[in-house]
Amino acid sequence: MASEAPQAAVLWPVAEIAIVLSLFFAVLAVKRGWPGEARIRRIASWIKAWVLSAPATAALWIFLTLHSFTLGELTSSVRTEVLRSHSTNLTQLAEHPVSALISSALWIEIPDLPMVALLAVCVLAPAERWLGTFRTVVVFFLGHVLATLITAGVLTALLRVETERYADRGFGSVVDVGVSYGSLCVAGLLCYRVRSLPLRLLVMAGLLIGVVASGAFFEDYTAFGHNTAVVLGFLLRPLASSAMARIAGRGASPPPHPDEQPGLRPEERSGAT
């Protein structure tokens, strides 16, 4: 632990400088027509299109990245205290319930960034394009809040019923932050994007089995929260009904009348009829 702070003090500033210099030279290459300009423009165009198609996902990823790099420059003890102050442990939920429930979804550590990027690309962005930004944000925070409250309620009940067994587990001060609850709730709802019922049930079963199996890598209360979030996503199907109806209507819509086809000259339209 003693060497962790010096390493962080060196690595994170170097990473930040490298990112800034990379962006600077990329802009300079485009402005002056250096080799690789076309590729940089294509990448920038792709990033712009991706952000515009899923703005809430992009904003969440930016928030998480900035917060994680901020944490990376702190010492281990200070970092733990910062995360604990934004955590959804029992103490924070009792003293600052609203701020804890909201801010806990906006803090992660740098080692968690690859997983968050994977969730953004494979779950949150596809869901936002399908459901729309507003519904995706609602589902994400609904899953995050409800899964947290249900887990906290179960922990509180266990502490009352089996105090000796759970008293020294530190549930009042444990660090519990991140986007997993909200993302898994969105993933559960995203299963309804699969139109074939047998295949959809298979996907839902696979997701639930995978989440249950991943519990071996987490604390028991976190694993319980993950499972709860997925089930909540399954139960939120009404929020996806309009998206499902829109897709069904789009697939069933007849081809446009030749007179309404864009790009045809008047003589071509009359010839087509």
Short mmCIF file of N, CA and C in Angstrom, two decimals, residues 2 8 15 36 45 52 69 72 80 97 107 119 121 125 136 174 177 191 197 203 214 217 223 231-232 234 252 258 261:
data_model
loop_
_atom_site.label_atom_id
_atom_site.label_comp_id
_atom_site.label_asym_id
_atom_site.label_seq_id
_atom_site.Cartn_x
_atom_site.Cartn_y
_atom_site.Cartn_z
N ALA A 2 2.05 1.18 0.63
CA ALA A 2 2.89 2.36 0.76
C ALA A 2 3.38 2.85 -0.59
N ALA A 8 0.77 6.16 -8.21
CA ALA A 8 -0.35 6.94 -8.73
C ALA A 8 0.08 8.37 -9.04
N ALA A 15 -0.31 9.88 -17.80
CA ALA A 15 -1.42 9.48 -18.67
C ALA A 15 -2.19 10.70 -19.16
N GLY A 36 -2.14 10.73 -42.31
CA GLY A 36 -3.09 10.21 -41.34
C GLY A 36 -4.28 11.11 -41.11
N SER A 45 -15.37 11.54 -37.04
CA SER A 45 -16.74 11.47 -37.54
C SER A 45 -17.50 10.34 -36.88
N LEU A 52 -23.79 11.47 -30.72
CA LEU A 52 -25.10 12.03 -31.03
C LEU A 52 -26.19 10.97 -30.97
N PHE A 69 -10.14 9.41 -12.96
CA PHE A 69 -8.80 9.99 -13.03
C PHE A 69 -8.54 10.92 -11.86
N GLY A 72 -7.57 8.70 -9.13
CA GLY A 72 -6.25 8.11 -9.35
C GLY A 72 -5.11 8.94 -8.83
N THR A 80 -10.29 6.26 -0.55
CA THR A 80 -11.30 5.44 0.13
C THR A 80 -12.34 6.31 0.81
N PRO A 97 -29.67 10.14 1.98
CA PRO A 97 -30.20 9.14 1.04
C PRO A 97 -30.23 9.60 -0.41
N TRP A 107 -19.37 7.42 -9.72
CA TRP A 107 -18.00 7.26 -9.26
C TRP A 107 -17.53 5.83 -9.48
N LEU A 119 -19.80 -1.98 -21.04
CA LEU A 119 -21.23 -1.81 -20.77
C LEU A 119 -21.82 -0.69 -21.61
N VAL A 121 -20.83 0.36 -24.61
CA VAL A 121 -20.91 -0.02 -26.02
C VAL A 121 -21.94 -1.12 -26.25
N ALA A 125 -25.58 2.13 -24.81
CA ALA A 125 -25.79 2.82 -26.09
C ALA A 125 -26.85 2.14 -26.96
N THR A 136 -34.11 5.56 -21.29
CA THR A 136 -32.90 4.86 -20.85
C THR A 136 -32.40 5.42 -19.53
N VAL A 174 -19.09 0.43 4.31
CA VAL A 174 -18.52 -0.23 3.14
C VAL A 174 -18.58 0.69 1.93
N VAL A 177 -20.02 1.73 -4.86
CA VAL A 177 -20.31 2.71 -5.91
C VAL A 177 -20.22 2.01 -7.27
N CYS A 191 -33.24 -7.10 -23.23
CA CYS A 191 -33.55 -8.45 -23.74
C CYS A 191 -34.81 -8.46 -24.58
N LEU A 197 -39.68 -14.93 -29.37
CA LEU A 197 -39.90 -15.27 -27.97
C LEU A 197 -38.97 -16.37 -27.47
N VAL A 203 -31.99 -15.69 -24.19
CA VAL A 203 -31.09 -14.57 -23.85
C VAL A 203 -31.29 -14.14 -22.40
N SER A 214 -21.37 -14.69 -11.85
CA SER A 214 -20.38 -13.66 -11.54
C SER A 214 -20.36 -13.29 -10.06
N PHE A 217 -17.27 -13.43 -7.76
CA PHE A 217 -16.22 -12.42 -7.76
C PHE A 217 -16.59 -11.18 -6.96
N ALA A 223 -23.57 -9.08 -5.13
CA ALA A 223 -24.13 -10.09 -6.03
C ALA A 223 -25.65 -10.11 -5.95
N VAL A 231 -33.53 -8.67 -12.59
CA VAL A 231 -34.95 -9.01 -12.47
C VAL A 231 -35.82 -7.75 -12.62
N LEU A 232 -35.36 -6.64 -12.05
CA LEU A 232 -36.09 -5.38 -12.21
C LEU A 232 -36.19 -4.99 -13.69
N PHE A 234 -36.25 -7.05 -16.19
CA PHE A 234 -37.27 -7.93 -16.78
C PHE A 234 -38.68 -7.41 -16.49
N ALA A 252 -43.66 -3.69 -40.64
CA ALA A 252 -44.87 -4.04 -41.35
C ALA A 252 -45.33 -2.97 -42.32
N PRO A 258 -44.82 4.79 -55.73
CA PRO A 258 -43.79 5.36 -56.63
C PRO A 258 -43.82 6.87 -56.71
N GLN A 261 -41.74 8.25 -53.93
CA GLN A 261 -40.35 7.87 -53.79
C GLN A 261 -39.45 9.06 -54.05
#
